[in-house]
PDB file of C-alpha atoms and ligand atoms in Angstrom:
ATOM      1  CA  MET A  30     -49.401  34.304 -74.960  1.00  0.00           C
ATOM      2  CA  ASN A  31     -46.289  35.764 -73.323  1.00  0.00           C
ATOM      3  CA  ALA A  32     -46.248  37.697 -70.008  1.00  0.00           C
ATOM      4  CA  LEU A  33     -46.209  41.084 -71.725  1.00  0.00           C
ATOM      5  CA  GLU A  34     -49.087  40.221 -74.053  1.00  0.00           C
ATOM      6  CA  GLN A  35     -51.018  38.915 -71.047  1.00  0.00           C
ATOM      7  CA  LYS A  36     -50.449  42.208 -69.266  1.00  0.00           C
ATOM      8  CA  ILE A  37     -51.550  44.197 -72.328  1.00  0.00           C
ATOM      9  CA  VAL A  38     -54.769  42.195 -72.596  1.00  0.00           C
ATOM     10  CA  THR A  39     -55.671  42.263 -68.904  1.00  0.00           C
ATOM     11  CA  GLU A  40     -54.594  45.803 -68.030  1.00  0.00           C
ATOM     12  CA  GLY A  41     -54.586  47.681 -71.318  1.00  0.00           C
ATOM     13  CA  ASN A  42     -57.387  50.042 -72.169  1.00  0.00           C
ATOM     14  CA  VAL A  43     -58.225  50.261 -75.856  1.00  0.00           C
ATOM     15  CA  LEU A  44     -59.129  53.932 -76.339  1.00  0.00           C
ATOM     16  CA  SER A  45     -59.766  53.707 -80.066  1.00  0.00           C
ATOM     17  CA  GLU A  46     -58.913  51.364 -82.914  1.00  0.00           C
ATOM     18  CA  SER A  47     -55.389  52.781 -82.900  1.00  0.00           C
ATOM     19  CA  VAL A  48     -54.555  53.865 -79.354  1.00  0.00           C
ATOM     20  CA  ILE A  49     -54.117  51.735 -76.254  1.00  0.00           C
ATOM     21  CA  LYS A  50     -53.558  53.026 -72.746  1.00  0.00           C
ATOM     22  CA  VAL A  51     -51.112  51.025 -70.619  1.00  0.00           C
ATOM     23  CA  ASP A  52     -50.740  53.351 -67.667  1.00  0.00           C
ATOM     24  CA  SER A  53     -50.740  50.608 -65.023  1.00  0.00           C
ATOM     25  CA  PHE A  54     -47.376  49.101 -66.001  1.00  0.00           C
ATOM     26  CA  LEU A  55     -45.570  51.223 -68.619  1.00  0.00           C
ATOM     27  CA  ASN A  56     -46.638  54.845 -69.104  1.00  0.00           C
ATOM     28  CA  HIS A  57     -47.538  56.050 -65.621  1.00  0.00           C
ATOM     29  CA  GLN A  58     -47.229  53.378 -62.934  1.00  0.00           C
ATOM     30  CA  ILE A  59     -44.317  51.081 -63.825  1.00  0.00           C
ATOM     31  CA  ASP A  60     -44.019  47.339 -63.178  1.00  0.00           C
ATOM     32  CA  PRO A  61     -40.340  46.839 -62.258  1.00  0.00           C
ATOM     33  CA  LEU A  62     -40.441  43.032 -62.511  1.00  0.00           C
ATOM     34  CA  LEU A  63     -41.892  43.189 -66.006  1.00  0.00           C
ATOM     35  CA  MET A  64     -39.309  45.860 -66.925  1.00  0.00           C
ATOM     36  CA  LYS A  65     -36.569  43.561 -65.630  1.00  0.00           C
ATOM     37  CA  GLN A  66     -37.826  40.719 -67.840  1.00  0.00           C
ATOM     38  CA  ILE A  67     -37.939  43.148 -70.745  1.00  0.00           C
ATOM     39  CA  GLY A  68     -34.340  44.234 -70.098  1.00  0.00           C
ATOM     40  CA  GLN A  69     -33.255  40.589 -70.035  1.00  0.00           C
ATOM     41  CA  GLU A  70     -35.136  39.807 -73.252  1.00  0.00           C
ATOM     42  CA  PHE A  71     -33.630  42.730 -75.191  1.00  0.00           C
ATOM     43  CA  THR A  72     -30.197  41.697 -73.912  1.00  0.00           C
ATOM     44  CA  ASP A  73     -30.753  38.110 -75.123  1.00  0.00           C
ATOM     45  CA  ARG A  74     -32.021  39.219 -78.506  1.00  0.00           C
ATOM     46  CA  PHE A  75     -29.035  41.474 -79.107  1.00  0.00           C
ATOM     47  CA  SER A  76     -26.453  39.173 -77.512  1.00  0.00           C
ATOM     48  CA  ASP A  77     -24.765  38.691 -80.913  1.00  0.00           C
ATOM     49  CA  THR A  78     -23.704  42.352 -81.014  1.00  0.00           C
ATOM     50  CA  ASN A  79     -21.417  44.235 -78.672  1.00  0.00           C
ATOM     51  CA  ILE A  80     -23.650  47.080 -77.447  1.00  0.00           C
ATOM     52  CA  THR A  81     -21.768  49.949 -75.788  1.00  0.00           C
ATOM     53  CA  LYS A  82     -24.714  52.192 -74.980  1.00  0.00           C
ATOM     54  CA  VAL A  83     -28.502  52.198 -74.779  1.00  0.00           C
ATOM     55  CA  LEU A  84     -30.314  55.228 -76.177  1.00  0.00           C
ATOM     56  CA  THR A  85     -33.934  56.189 -75.576  1.00  0.00           C
ATOM     57  CA  LEU A  86     -36.281  59.174 -75.529  1.00  0.00           C
ATOM     58  CA  GLU A  87     -37.785  60.619 -72.359  1.00  0.00           C
ATOM     59  CA  SER A  88     -39.992  59.805 -70.588  1.00  0.00           C
ATOM     60  CA  SER A  89     -41.591  56.391 -71.113  1.00  0.00           C
ATOM     61  CA  GLY A  90     -38.611  54.833 -72.867  1.00  0.00           C
ATOM     62  CA  ILE A  91     -36.431  55.306 -69.794  1.00  0.00           C
ATOM     63  CA  ALA A  92     -37.780  52.403 -67.687  1.00  0.00           C
ATOM     64  CA  PRO A  93     -37.249  49.623 -70.257  1.00  0.00           C
ATOM     65  CA  ALA A  94     -33.980  51.268 -71.367  1.00  0.00           C
ATOM     66  CA  ILE A  95     -32.469  51.420 -67.895  1.00  0.00           C
ATOM     67  CA  MET A  96     -33.309  47.769 -67.220  1.00  0.00           C
ATOM     68  CA  THR A  97     -31.669  46.823 -70.516  1.00  0.00           C
ATOM     69  CA  GLY A  98     -28.596  48.896 -69.652  1.00  0.00           C
ATOM     70  CA  LEU A  99     -28.463  47.227 -66.242  1.00  0.00           C
ATOM     71  CA  VAL A 100     -28.430  43.716 -67.710  1.00  0.00           C
ATOM     72  CA  LEU A 101     -25.995  44.688 -70.484  1.00  0.00           C
ATOM     73  CA  GLY A 102     -23.792  46.628 -68.068  1.00  0.00           C
ATOM     74  CA  VAL A 103     -23.660  49.719 -70.270  1.00  0.00           C
ATOM     75  CA  PRO A 104     -24.740  53.354 -69.806  1.00  0.00           C
ATOM     76  CA  VAL A 105     -28.187  54.584 -70.802  1.00  0.00           C
ATOM     77  CA  VAL A 106     -28.712  57.989 -72.415  1.00  0.00           C
ATOM     78  CA  PHE A 107     -32.100  59.566 -72.966  1.00  0.00           C
ATOM     79  CA  ALA A 108     -32.800  62.204 -75.570  1.00  0.00           C
ATOM     80  CA  LYS A 109     -34.452  65.288 -74.126  1.00  0.00           C
ATOM     81  CA  LYS A 110     -37.577  66.779 -75.627  1.00  0.00           C
ATOM     82  CA  ARG A 111     -36.819  70.281 -74.440  1.00  0.00           C
ATOM     83  CA  LYS A 112     -33.393  71.732 -74.774  1.00  0.00           C
ATOM     84  CA  PRO A 113     -32.146  72.527 -71.281  1.00  0.00           C
ATOM     85  CA  ILE A 114     -30.352  75.867 -71.002  1.00  0.00           C
ATOM     86  CA  THR A 115     -27.440  73.993 -69.456  1.00  0.00           C
ATOM     87  CA  LEU A 116     -26.983  71.731 -72.485  1.00  0.00           C
ATOM     88  CA  ALA A 117     -23.976  73.090 -74.362  1.00  0.00           C
ATOM     89  CA  ASP A 118     -22.794  71.209 -77.426  1.00  0.00           C
ATOM     90  CA  HIS A 119     -25.529  68.882 -78.622  1.00  0.00           C
ATOM     91  CA  PHE A 120     -26.991  66.846 -81.456  1.00  0.00           C
ATOM     92  CA  SER A 121     -30.608  67.636 -82.260  1.00  0.00           C
ATOM     93  CA  THR A 122     -33.346  66.676 -84.685  1.00  0.00           C
ATOM     94  CA  GLU A 123     -37.035  67.366 -85.275  1.00  0.00           C
ATOM     95  CA  VAL A 124     -39.612  64.715 -84.347  1.00  0.00           C
ATOM     96  CA  TYR A 125     -43.265  65.001 -85.257  1.00  0.00           C
ATOM     97  CA  SER A 126     -45.737  63.342 -82.904  1.00  0.00           C
ATOM     98  CA  PHE A 127     -48.875  62.132 -84.676  1.00  0.00           C
ATOM     99  CA  THR A 128     -50.490  61.415 -81.325  1.00  0.00           C
ATOM    100  CA  LYS A 129     -49.902  64.903 -79.975  1.00  0.00           C
ATOM    101  CA  LYS A 130     -49.884  66.685 -83.362  1.00  0.00           C
ATOM    102  CA  GLU A 131     -46.805  68.687 -82.503  1.00  0.00           C
ATOM    103  CA  MET A 132     -43.147  69.021 -83.444  1.00  0.00           C
ATOM    104  CA  ASN A 133     -40.542  68.298 -80.802  1.00  0.00           C
ATOM    105  CA  ASN A 134     -36.899  69.152 -81.046  1.00  0.00           C
ATOM    106  CA  ILE A 135     -35.022  66.294 -79.376  1.00  0.00           C
ATOM    107  CA  THR A 136     -31.477  66.796 -78.154  1.00  0.00           C
ATOM    108  CA  ILE A 137     -28.550  64.795 -76.810  1.00  0.00           C
ATOM    109  CA  SER A 138     -25.299  66.214 -75.503  1.00  0.00           C
ATOM    110  CA  LYS A 139     -22.248  65.484 -77.651  1.00  0.00           C
ATOM    111  CA  ASP A 140     -20.537  64.310 -74.457  1.00  0.00           C
ATOM    112  CA  PHE A 141     -22.500  61.061 -74.438  1.00  0.00           C
ATOM    113  CA  LEU A 142     -22.334  59.734 -78.001  1.00  0.00           C
ATOM    114  CA  SER A 143     -19.174  59.002 -79.938  1.00  0.00           C
ATOM    115  CA  PRO A 144     -18.154  57.326 -83.215  1.00  0.00           C
ATOM    116  CA  ASP A 145     -16.907  54.353 -81.157  1.00  0.00           C
ATOM    117  CA  ASP A 146     -20.394  53.599 -79.853  1.00  0.00           C
ATOM    118  CA  ASN A 147     -22.541  50.646 -80.904  1.00  0.00           C
ATOM    119  CA  ILE A 148     -26.038  51.818 -80.015  1.00  0.00           C
ATOM    120  CA  LEU A 149     -29.185  49.944 -79.044  1.00  0.00           C
ATOM    121  CA  LEU A 150     -32.269  52.174 -79.313  1.00  0.00           C
ATOM    122  CA  ILE A 151     -35.117  51.365 -76.937  1.00  0.00           C
ATOM    123  CA  ASP A 152     -38.633  52.803 -76.851  1.00  0.00           C
ATOM    124  CA  ASP A 153     -41.935  51.931 -75.235  1.00  0.00           C
ATOM    125  CA  PHE A 154     -44.144  52.229 -78.342  1.00  0.00           C
ATOM    126  CA  LEU A 155     -43.566  52.045 -82.066  1.00  0.00           C
ATOM    127  CA  ALA A 156     -46.373  53.625 -84.061  1.00  0.00           C
ATOM    128  CA  ASN A 157     -45.362  55.715 -87.055  1.00  0.00           C
ATOM    129  CA  GLY A 158     -41.703  55.539 -86.176  1.00  0.00           C
ATOM    130  CA  GLN A 159     -41.061  59.259 -85.917  1.00  0.00           C
ATOM    131  CA  ALA A 160     -39.396  59.085 -82.510  1.00  0.00           C
ATOM    132  CA  VAL A 161     -37.157  56.175 -83.500  1.00  0.00           C
ATOM    133  CA  SER A 162     -36.276  57.830 -86.825  1.00  0.00           C
ATOM    134  CA  GLY A 163     -35.239  60.945 -84.923  1.00  0.00           C
ATOM    135  CA  MET A 164     -32.956  58.923 -82.678  1.00  0.00           C
ATOM    136  CA  VAL A 165     -31.525  57.079 -85.695  1.00  0.00           C
ATOM    137  CA  ASP A 166     -30.726  60.487 -87.185  1.00  0.00           C
ATOM    138  CA  ILE A 167     -28.873  61.501 -84.026  1.00  0.00           C
ATOM    139  CA  VAL A 168     -26.885  58.232 -84.008  1.00  0.00           C
ATOM    140  CA  LYS A 169     -25.845  59.072 -87.600  1.00  0.00           C
ATOM    141  CA  GLN A 170     -24.897  62.633 -86.653  1.00  0.00           C
ATOM    142  CA  ALA A 171     -22.650  61.197 -83.931  1.00  0.00           C
ATOM    143  CA  GLY A 172     -21.040  58.810 -86.421  1.00  0.00           C
ATOM    144  CA  ALA A 173     -21.916  55.908 -84.127  1.00  0.00           C
ATOM    145  CA  ASN A 174     -23.076  52.461 -85.248  1.00  0.00           C
ATOM    146  CA  LEU A 175     -26.714  51.443 -84.837  1.00  0.00           C
ATOM    147  CA  ALA A 176     -26.967  47.832 -83.639  1.00  0.00           C
ATOM    148  CA  GLY A 177     -30.751  47.856 -83.705  1.00  0.00           C
ATOM    149  CA  VAL A 178     -33.992  48.932 -82.114  1.00  0.00           C
ATOM    150  CA  GLY A 179     -35.838  47.292 -79.217  1.00  0.00           C
ATOM    151  CA  ILE A 180     -39.519  48.127 -78.816  1.00  0.00           C
ATOM    152  CA  VAL A 181     -41.807  47.075 -75.990  1.00  0.00           C
ATOM    153  CA  ILE A 182     -45.102  47.417 -77.890  1.00  0.00           C
ATOM    154  CA  GLU A 183     -45.229  47.767 -81.665  1.00  0.00           C
ATOM    155  CA  LYS A 184     -48.522  48.653 -83.306  1.00  0.00           C
ATOM    156  CA  GLY A 185     -48.109  46.537 -86.410  1.00  0.00           C
ATOM    157  CA  PHE A 186     -51.051  48.172 -88.155  1.00  0.00           C
ATOM    158  CA  GLN A 187     -49.167  51.470 -88.222  1.00  0.00           C
ATOM    159  CA  HIS A 188     -46.171  51.824 -90.493  1.00  0.00           C
ATOM    160  CA  GLY A 189     -43.138  52.649 -88.345  1.00  0.00           C
ATOM    161  CA  GLY A 190     -41.907  49.065 -88.089  1.00  0.00           C
ATOM    162  CA  LYS A 191     -42.269  48.439 -91.802  1.00  0.00           C
ATOM    163  CA  ILE A 192     -40.428  51.633 -92.752  1.00  0.00           C
ATOM    164  CA  LEU A 193     -37.529  50.997 -90.352  1.00  0.00           C
ATOM    165  CA  ARG A 194     -37.149  47.352 -91.439  1.00  0.00           C
ATOM    166  CA  GLN A 195     -37.259  48.375 -95.111  1.00  0.00           C
ATOM    167  CA  ASP A 196     -34.394  50.735 -94.313  1.00  0.00           C
ATOM    168  CA  GLY A 197     -32.417  47.697 -93.162  1.00  0.00           C
ATOM    169  CA  ILE A 198     -32.731  48.489 -89.465  1.00  0.00           C
ATOM    170  CA  ARG A 199     -33.050  45.538 -87.120  1.00  0.00           C
ATOM    171  CA  VAL A 200     -36.209  46.007 -85.055  1.00  0.00           C
ATOM    172  CA  GLU A 201     -37.028  43.617 -82.203  1.00  0.00           C
ATOM    173  CA  SER A 202     -40.492  44.136 -80.711  1.00  0.00           C
ATOM    174  CA  LEU A 203     -41.600  42.202 -77.627  1.00  0.00           C
ATOM    175  CA  ALA A 204     -45.309  42.466 -78.444  1.00  0.00           C
ATOM    176  CA  ILE A 205     -46.706  43.317 -81.842  1.00  0.00           C
ATOM    177  CA  ILE A 206     -50.362  44.296 -81.848  1.00  0.00           C
ATOM    178  CA  SER A 207     -51.891  43.488 -85.228  1.00  0.00           C
ATOM    179  CA  SER A 208     -55.362  44.813 -84.481  1.00  0.00           C
ATOM    180  CA  MET A 209     -57.461  46.469 -81.786  1.00  0.00           C
ATOM    181  CA  GLU A 210     -60.707  46.515 -83.730  1.00  0.00           C
ATOM    182  CA  ASN A 211     -63.951  46.005 -81.796  1.00  0.00           C
ATOM    183  CA  ASN A 212     -62.014  46.266 -78.525  1.00  0.00           C
ATOM    184  CA  LYS A 213     -60.313  42.946 -79.249  1.00  0.00           C
ATOM    185  CA  ILE A 214     -56.514  42.929 -79.121  1.00  0.00           C
ATOM    186  CA  THR A 215     -54.792  40.486 -81.436  1.00  0.00           C
ATOM    187  CA  PHE A 216     -51.047  39.893 -81.649  1.00  0.00           C
ATOM    188  CA  ASP A 217     -48.643  39.068 -84.388  1.00  0.00           C
ATOM    189  CA  LYS A 218     -46.954  35.893 -83.099  1.00  0.00           C
ATOM    190  CA  GLU A 219     -43.482  36.942 -84.287  1.00  0.00           C
ATOM    191  CA  GLY A 220     -43.259  39.292 -81.308  1.00  0.00           C
ATOM    192  CA  ALA A 221     -43.230  36.688 -78.524  1.00  0.00           C
ATOM    193  CA  LEU A 222     -41.343  37.720 -75.375  1.00  0.00           C
TER     194      LEU A 222
HETATM  195  P1  G4P B 306     -44.117  57.460 -83.391  1.00  0.00           P
HETATM  196  O1  G4P B 306     -42.999  58.051 -82.591  1.00  0.00           O
HETATM  197  O2  G4P B 306     -43.971  55.951 -83.540  1.00  0.00           O
HETATM  198  O3  G4P B 306     -44.314  58.140 -84.702  1.00  0.00           O
HETATM  199  O4  G4P B 306     -45.449  57.634 -82.574  1.00  0.00           O
HETATM  200  P2  G4P B 306     -46.270  58.921 -82.182  1.00  0.00           P
HETATM  201  O5  G4P B 306     -45.565  60.167 -82.635  1.00  0.00           O
HETATM  202  O6  G4P B 306     -47.658  58.676 -82.605  1.00  0.00           O
HETATM  203  O7  G4P B 306     -46.147  58.803 -80.610  1.00  0.00           O
HETATM  204  C1  G4P B 306     -46.239  59.912 -79.759  1.00  0.00           C
HETATM  205  C2  G4P B 306     -46.235  59.467 -78.325  1.00  0.00           C
HETATM  206  O8  G4P B 306     -47.344  58.585 -78.085  1.00  0.00           O
HETATM  207  C3  G4P B 306     -45.018  58.705 -77.877  1.00  0.00           C
HETATM  208  O9  G4P B 306     -44.865  58.952 -76.506  1.00  0.00           O
HETATM  209  C4  G4P B 306     -45.453  57.238 -78.103  1.00  0.00           C
HETATM  210  O10 G4P B 306     -44.692  56.362 -77.303  1.00  0.00           O
HETATM  211  C5  G4P B 306     -46.877  57.290 -77.694  1.00  0.00           C
HETATM  212  N1  G4P B 306     -47.790  56.343 -78.301  1.00  0.00           N
HETATM  213  C6  G4P B 306     -48.022  56.088 -79.609  1.00  0.00           C
HETATM  214  N2  G4P B 306     -49.038  55.235 -79.763  1.00  0.00           N
HETATM  215  C7  G4P B 306     -49.448  54.919 -78.504  1.00  0.00           C
HETATM  216  C8  G4P B 306     -50.473  54.081 -77.982  1.00  0.00           C
HETATM  217  O11 G4P B 306     -51.247  53.416 -78.695  1.00  0.00           O
HETATM  218  N3  G4P B 306     -50.569  54.033 -76.631  1.00  0.00           N
HETATM  219  C9  G4P B 306     -49.767  54.738 -75.790  1.00  0.00           C
HETATM  220  N4  G4P B 306     -49.963  54.606 -74.476  1.00  0.00           N
HETATM  221  N5  G4P B 306     -48.804  55.557 -76.236  1.00  0.00           N
HETATM  222  C10 G4P B 306     -48.654  55.623 -77.584  1.00  0.00           C
HETATM  223  P3  G4P B 306     -44.298  60.326 -76.000  1.00  0.00           P
HETATM  224  O12 G4P B 306     -45.058  61.474 -76.501  1.00  0.00           O
HETATM  225  O13 G4P B 306     -42.845  60.312 -76.370  1.00  0.00           O
HETATM  226  O14 G4P B 306     -44.563  60.319 -74.478  1.00  0.00           O
HETATM  227  P4  G4P B 306     -43.816  59.682 -73.241  1.00  0.00           P
HETATM  228  O15 G4P B 306     -42.620  58.912 -73.710  1.00  0.00           O
HETATM  229  O16 G4P B 306     -43.428  60.833 -72.388  1.00  0.00           O
HETATM  230  O17 G4P B 306     -44.813  58.778 -72.611  1.00  0.00           O
HETATM  231 NA1   NA B 307     -42.406  56.981 -76.016  1.00  0.00          NA
HETATM  232 NA1   NA B 308     -45.476  57.315 -74.421  1.00  0.00          NA
END
């Protein structure tokens, strides 16, 4: 079991068969050392492509994204869930959250994405893939290239990962949970950190 899986098992709280709370190291309190390892691992996995920018969605994607940007030495941009009144010319797309049962309009300023960019998308969770699909849409609007997607925790029993991979998108997940039934977390071994 890798360090991230170990952390998920010891500190994660299975709330239901499909939702796990990881507030002690990822979604509320943040473990910087683990985030640093995560940034290094994403960098290693995508070392064959020349990433120019890391893109994520606020708020929980920012910690793993910034560590990845630090190791890669490239800027990190986060999509905003609420359009700030100061945001002038922007790309935007609709994202539906199954967890929160609401639509969010996510936006990124046109100043920070260009057709010359080779983008690595990072997010904390991959469930149904709505958030990632929204960011993929924005990368397309910008005319940038998508190098791939790095996910900290993929819930393999939901369909986001399958849909993105079927679309030919490279998805690298550092832990893939295959089941949380009966409070027992099992991992898909392909996701080893
Ligand atoms: P999707 O993007 O893959 O379709 O997932 P979904 O709409 O279901 O996710 C909505 C929010 O819930 C996202 O955070 C996502 O990261 C998070 N999430 C999904 N499944 C789990 C889970 O099992 N455990 C935890 N802890 N989070 C989960 P968000 O709304 O963007 O919030 P945040 O980034 O501000 O934390
Ligand atoms: Na998230
Ligand atoms: Na979240």
